[in-house]
């Protein structure tokens, strides 16, 4: 059996295939998923699993240098935005030696976010039902 936090086989395989600057979109239950990128659907029911839970699992094995969010999250879902930023900052601080530097956060309009998701290696669908609770994780390197 695999050791560690991330036990989902498709997610683990995805992380193993990632290279520097490759992207993974982690989305809420409602984001339209385009044809092309691999679809990993984890949604079980509303709220399960949460975006934060999926992010926690991915951060346990993936080096992330940048995260992209829709700018609308700041106004429409400010509590979720603050929680995600705090989660990313806490992860970067806790893994400062392995991470090397803070995780940059960029914002774009939701329509641009959806267009950008087309270039992701995979789109991971959570059960999150908070408006605009979507992230694009840009892979870094561990050296």
PDB file of C-alpha atoms in Angstrom:
ATOM      1  CA  UNK A   1       0.000   0.000   0.000  1.00  0.00           C
ATOM      2  CA  UNK A   2       1.178   3.513  -0.783  1.00  0.00           C
ATOM      3  CA  UNK A   3       2.478   5.514   2.152  1.00  0.00           C
ATOM      4  CA  UNK A   4       1.473   9.129   2.609  1.00  0.00           C
ATOM      5  CA  UNK A   5      -1.566  11.343   2.432  1.00  0.00           C
ATOM      6  CA  UNK A   6      -2.420  11.029  -1.273  1.00  0.00           C
ATOM      7  CA  UNK A   7      -3.955   7.578  -1.806  1.00  0.00           C
ATOM      8  CA  UNK A   8      -6.064   8.205  -4.930  1.00  0.00           C
ATOM      9  CA  UNK A   9      -4.342   6.312  -7.767  1.00  0.00           C
ATOM     10  CA  UNK A  10      -5.291   8.654 -10.651  1.00  0.00           C
ATOM     11  CA  UNK A  11      -4.211  11.736  -8.652  1.00  0.00           C
ATOM     12  CA  UNK A  12      -0.958  10.103  -7.604  1.00  0.00           C
ATOM     13  CA  UNK A  13      -0.206   9.112 -11.210  1.00  0.00           C
ATOM     14  CA  UNK A  14      -1.017  12.644 -12.371  1.00  0.00           C
ATOM     15  CA  UNK A  15       1.432  14.184  -9.900  1.00  0.00           C
ATOM     16  CA  UNK A  16       4.125  11.724 -11.011  1.00  0.00           C
ATOM     17  CA  UNK A  17       3.659  12.845 -14.647  1.00  0.00           C
ATOM     18  CA  UNK A  18       3.917  16.567 -13.888  1.00  0.00           C
ATOM     19  CA  UNK A  19       6.863  18.613 -15.096  1.00  0.00           C
ATOM     20  CA  UNK A  20       7.924  22.190 -14.406  1.00  0.00           C
ATOM     21  CA  UNK A  21       5.153  24.656 -15.403  1.00  0.00           C
ATOM     22  CA  UNK A  22       2.606  21.894 -16.147  1.00  0.00           C
ATOM     23  CA  UNK A  23      -0.831  22.773 -14.805  1.00  0.00           C
ATOM     24  CA  UNK A  24      -3.650  21.017 -12.944  1.00  0.00           C
ATOM     25  CA  UNK A  25      -7.066  22.623 -12.560  1.00  0.00           C
ATOM     26  CA  UNK A  26      -8.853  21.806  -9.300  1.00  0.00           C
ATOM     27  CA  UNK A  27     -12.458  22.883  -9.604  1.00  0.00           C
ATOM     28  CA  UNK A  28     -15.790  23.077  -7.899  1.00  0.00           C
ATOM     29  CA  UNK A  29     -18.697  20.858  -8.886  1.00  0.00           C
ATOM     30  CA  UNK A  30     -19.987  23.314 -11.486  1.00  0.00           C
ATOM     31  CA  UNK A  31     -17.012  24.341 -13.614  1.00  0.00           C
ATOM     32  CA  UNK A  32     -17.472  23.202 -17.215  1.00  0.00           C
ATOM     33  CA  UNK A  33     -14.813  20.614 -18.043  1.00  0.00           C
ATOM     34  CA  UNK A  34     -13.562  20.787 -21.620  1.00  0.00           C
ATOM     35  CA  UNK A  35     -12.745  17.819 -23.814  1.00  0.00           C
ATOM     36  CA  UNK A  36      -9.010  17.268 -23.902  1.00  0.00           C
ATOM     37  CA  UNK A  37      -7.540  17.347 -20.418  1.00  0.00           C
ATOM     38  CA  UNK A  38      -7.850  14.193 -18.332  1.00  0.00           C
ATOM     39  CA  UNK A  39     -10.922  14.374 -16.074  1.00  0.00           C
ATOM     40  CA  UNK A  40     -10.542  13.097 -12.520  1.00  0.00           C
ATOM     41  CA  UNK A  41     -13.969  13.351 -10.935  1.00  0.00           C
ATOM     42  CA  UNK A  42     -13.859  13.102  -7.157  1.00  0.00           C
ATOM     43  CA  UNK A  43     -17.265  14.728  -6.533  1.00  0.00           C
ATOM     44  CA  UNK A  44     -19.425  12.502  -4.353  1.00  0.00           C
ATOM     45  CA  UNK A  45     -22.080  14.936  -3.174  1.00  0.00           C
ATOM     46  CA  UNK A  46     -22.359  18.660  -2.490  1.00  0.00           C
ATOM     47  CA  UNK A  47     -19.358  19.623  -0.389  1.00  0.00           C
ATOM     48  CA  UNK A  48     -17.617  16.239  -0.537  1.00  0.00           C
ATOM     49  CA  UNK A  49     -14.764  16.357  -1.013  1.00  0.00           C
ATOM     50  CA  UNK A  50     -14.152  20.035  -0.450  1.00  0.00           C
ATOM     51  CA  UNK A  51     -11.735  21.979  -2.602  1.00  0.00           C
ATOM     52  CA  UNK A  52      -9.523  22.466   0.468  1.00  0.00           C
ATOM     53  CA  UNK A  53      -9.337  18.703   1.046  1.00  0.00           C
ATOM     54  CA  UNK A  54      -8.352  18.014  -2.562  1.00  0.00           C
ATOM     55  CA  UNK A  55      -5.799  20.835  -2.453  1.00  0.00           C
ATOM     56  CA  UNK A  56      -4.322  19.453   0.775  1.00  0.00           C
ATOM     57  CA  UNK A  57      -3.897  16.015  -0.796  1.00  0.00           C
ATOM     58  CA  UNK A  58      -2.264  17.405  -3.939  1.00  0.00           C
ATOM     59  CA  UNK A  59       0.060  19.720  -2.000  1.00  0.00           C
ATOM     60  CA  UNK A  60       1.305  16.706  -0.046  1.00  0.00           C
ATOM     61  CA  UNK A  61       3.124  15.479  -3.177  1.00  0.00           C
ATOM     62  CA  UNK A  62       3.163  18.280  -5.765  1.00  0.00           C
ATOM     63  CA  UNK A  63       5.598  21.216  -5.754  1.00  0.00           C
ATOM     64  CA  UNK A  64       3.535  24.275  -6.664  1.00  0.00           C
ATOM     65  CA  UNK A  65       5.176  27.526  -7.703  1.00  0.00           C
ATOM     66  CA  UNK A  66       2.065  29.447  -8.725  1.00  0.00           C
ATOM     67  CA  UNK A  67      -1.706  29.296  -8.287  1.00  0.00           C
ATOM     68  CA  UNK A  68      -4.215  31.019 -10.549  1.00  0.00           C
ATOM     69  CA  UNK A  69      -7.700  31.918  -9.306  1.00  0.00           C
ATOM     70  CA  UNK A  70     -10.637  33.763 -10.819  1.00  0.00           C
ATOM     71  CA  UNK A  71     -10.628  37.326  -9.505  1.00  0.00           C
ATOM     72  CA  UNK A  72     -14.373  37.078  -8.852  1.00  0.00           C
ATOM     73  CA  UNK A  73     -13.702  34.824  -5.833  1.00  0.00           C
ATOM     74  CA  UNK A  74     -12.447  37.841  -3.864  1.00  0.00           C
ATOM     75  CA  UNK A  75     -15.806  39.622  -4.114  1.00  0.00           C
ATOM     76  CA  UNK A  76     -18.309  36.757  -4.396  1.00  0.00           C
ATOM     77  CA  UNK A  77     -16.742  34.262  -1.964  1.00  0.00           C
ATOM     78  CA  UNK A  78     -14.317  36.269   0.207  1.00  0.00           C
ATOM     79  CA  UNK A  79     -14.251  33.764   3.082  1.00  0.00           C
ATOM     80  CA  UNK A  80     -13.347  30.916   0.726  1.00  0.00           C
ATOM     81  CA  UNK A  81     -10.719  33.121  -0.904  1.00  0.00           C
ATOM     82  CA  UNK A  82      -9.087  33.958   2.420  1.00  0.00           C
ATOM     83  CA  UNK A  83      -9.150  30.315   3.501  1.00  0.00           C
ATOM     84  CA  UNK A  84      -7.461  29.178   0.263  1.00  0.00           C
ATOM     85  CA  UNK A  85      -4.798  31.885   0.492  1.00  0.00           C
ATOM     86  CA  UNK A  86      -4.149  30.952   4.135  1.00  0.00           C
ATOM     87  CA  UNK A  87      -3.900  27.266   3.210  1.00  0.00           C
ATOM     88  CA  UNK A  88      -1.382  28.025   0.446  1.00  0.00           C
ATOM     89  CA  UNK A  89       0.670  30.317   2.680  1.00  0.00           C
ATOM     90  CA  UNK A  90       0.712  27.781   5.521  1.00  0.00           C
ATOM     91  CA  UNK A  91       1.836  25.050   3.132  1.00  0.00           C
ATOM     92  CA  UNK A  92       4.628  27.192   1.682  1.00  0.00           C
ATOM     93  CA  UNK A  93       5.803  28.132   5.185  1.00  0.00           C
ATOM     94  CA  UNK A  94       5.701  24.560   6.479  1.00  0.00           C
ATOM     95  CA  UNK A  95       7.622  23.291   3.457  1.00  0.00           C
ATOM     96  CA  UNK A  96       9.991  26.232   3.021  1.00  0.00           C
ATOM     97  CA  UNK A  97      13.068  24.037   2.502  1.00  0.00           C
ATOM     98  CA  UNK A  98      11.454  21.722  -0.042  1.00  0.00           C
ATOM     99  CA  UNK A  99       9.335  24.454  -1.636  1.00  0.00           C
ATOM    100  CA  UNK A 100      12.206  26.908  -1.947  1.00  0.00           C
ATOM    101  CA  UNK A 101      10.029  30.027  -2.151  1.00  0.00           C
ATOM    102  CA  UNK A 102       6.494  31.268  -1.555  1.00  0.00           C
ATOM    103  CA  UNK A 103       3.670  30.199  -3.837  1.00  0.00           C
ATOM    104  CA  UNK A 104       2.780  33.080  -6.161  1.00  0.00           C
ATOM    105  CA  UNK A 105      -0.927  33.808  -6.557  1.00  0.00           C
ATOM    106  CA  UNK A 106      -2.287  35.327  -9.762  1.00  0.00           C
ATOM    107  CA  UNK A 107      -5.819  36.311 -10.683  1.00  0.00           C
ATOM    108  CA  UNK A 108      -7.734  36.511 -13.945  1.00  0.00           C
ATOM    109  CA  UNK A 109     -11.370  36.920 -14.915  1.00  0.00           C
ATOM    110  CA  UNK A 110     -13.469  33.751 -14.666  1.00  0.00           C
ATOM    111  CA  UNK A 111     -13.928  33.498 -18.445  1.00  0.00           C
ATOM    112  CA  UNK A 112     -10.143  33.637 -18.905  1.00  0.00           C
ATOM    113  CA  UNK A 113      -9.776  31.044 -16.127  1.00  0.00           C
ATOM    114  CA  UNK A 114     -12.108  28.661 -17.948  1.00  0.00           C
ATOM    115  CA  UNK A 115     -10.171  29.167 -21.194  1.00  0.00           C
ATOM    116  CA  UNK A 116      -6.854  28.589 -19.381  1.00  0.00           C
ATOM    117  CA  UNK A 117      -8.133  25.316 -17.901  1.00  0.00           C
ATOM    118  CA  UNK A 118      -8.064  23.820 -21.415  1.00  0.00           C
ATOM    119  CA  UNK A 119      -4.246  23.614 -21.239  1.00  0.00           C
ATOM    120  CA  UNK A 120      -4.206  21.703 -17.939  1.00  0.00           C
ATOM    121  CA  UNK A 121      -2.852  18.142 -17.871  1.00  0.00           C
ATOM    122  CA  UNK A 122      -5.977  17.256 -15.912  1.00  0.00           C
ATOM    123  CA  UNK A 123      -9.033  18.791 -14.337  1.00  0.00           C
ATOM    124  CA  UNK A 124      -9.848  17.467 -10.878  1.00  0.00           C
ATOM    125  CA  UNK A 125     -13.507  17.980  -9.954  1.00  0.00           C
ATOM    126  CA  UNK A 126     -14.289  18.294  -6.262  1.00  0.00           C
ATOM    127  CA  UNK A 127     -17.688  18.409  -4.610  1.00  0.00           C
ATOM    128  CA  UNK A 128     -17.148  22.069  -3.688  1.00  0.00           C
ATOM    129  CA  UNK A 129     -20.247  24.247  -4.131  1.00  0.00           C
ATOM    130  CA  UNK A 130     -18.756  27.647  -3.251  1.00  0.00           C
ATOM    131  CA  UNK A 131     -18.971  30.055  -6.208  1.00  0.00           C
ATOM    132  CA  UNK A 132     -15.657  30.569  -8.038  1.00  0.00           C
ATOM    133  CA  UNK A 133     -13.805  28.069  -5.823  1.00  0.00           C
ATOM    134  CA  UNK A 134     -11.431  26.908  -8.557  1.00  0.00           C
ATOM    135  CA  UNK A 135      -7.634  26.827  -8.779  1.00  0.00           C
ATOM    136  CA  UNK A 136      -5.030  26.204 -11.416  1.00  0.00           C
ATOM    137  CA  UNK A 137      -1.882  24.743  -9.826  1.00  0.00           C
ATOM    138  CA  UNK A 138       1.326  25.429 -11.752  1.00  0.00           C
ATOM    139  CA  UNK A 139       4.008  22.859 -10.983  1.00  0.00           C
ATOM    140  CA  UNK A 140       7.396  23.925  -9.711  1.00  0.00           C
ATOM    141  CA  UNK A 141      10.551  21.938  -9.207  1.00  0.00           C
ATOM    142  CA  UNK A 142      11.943  20.457  -6.004  1.00  0.00           C
ATOM    143  CA  UNK A 143      15.502  21.653  -6.681  1.00  0.00           C
TER     144      UNK A 143
END
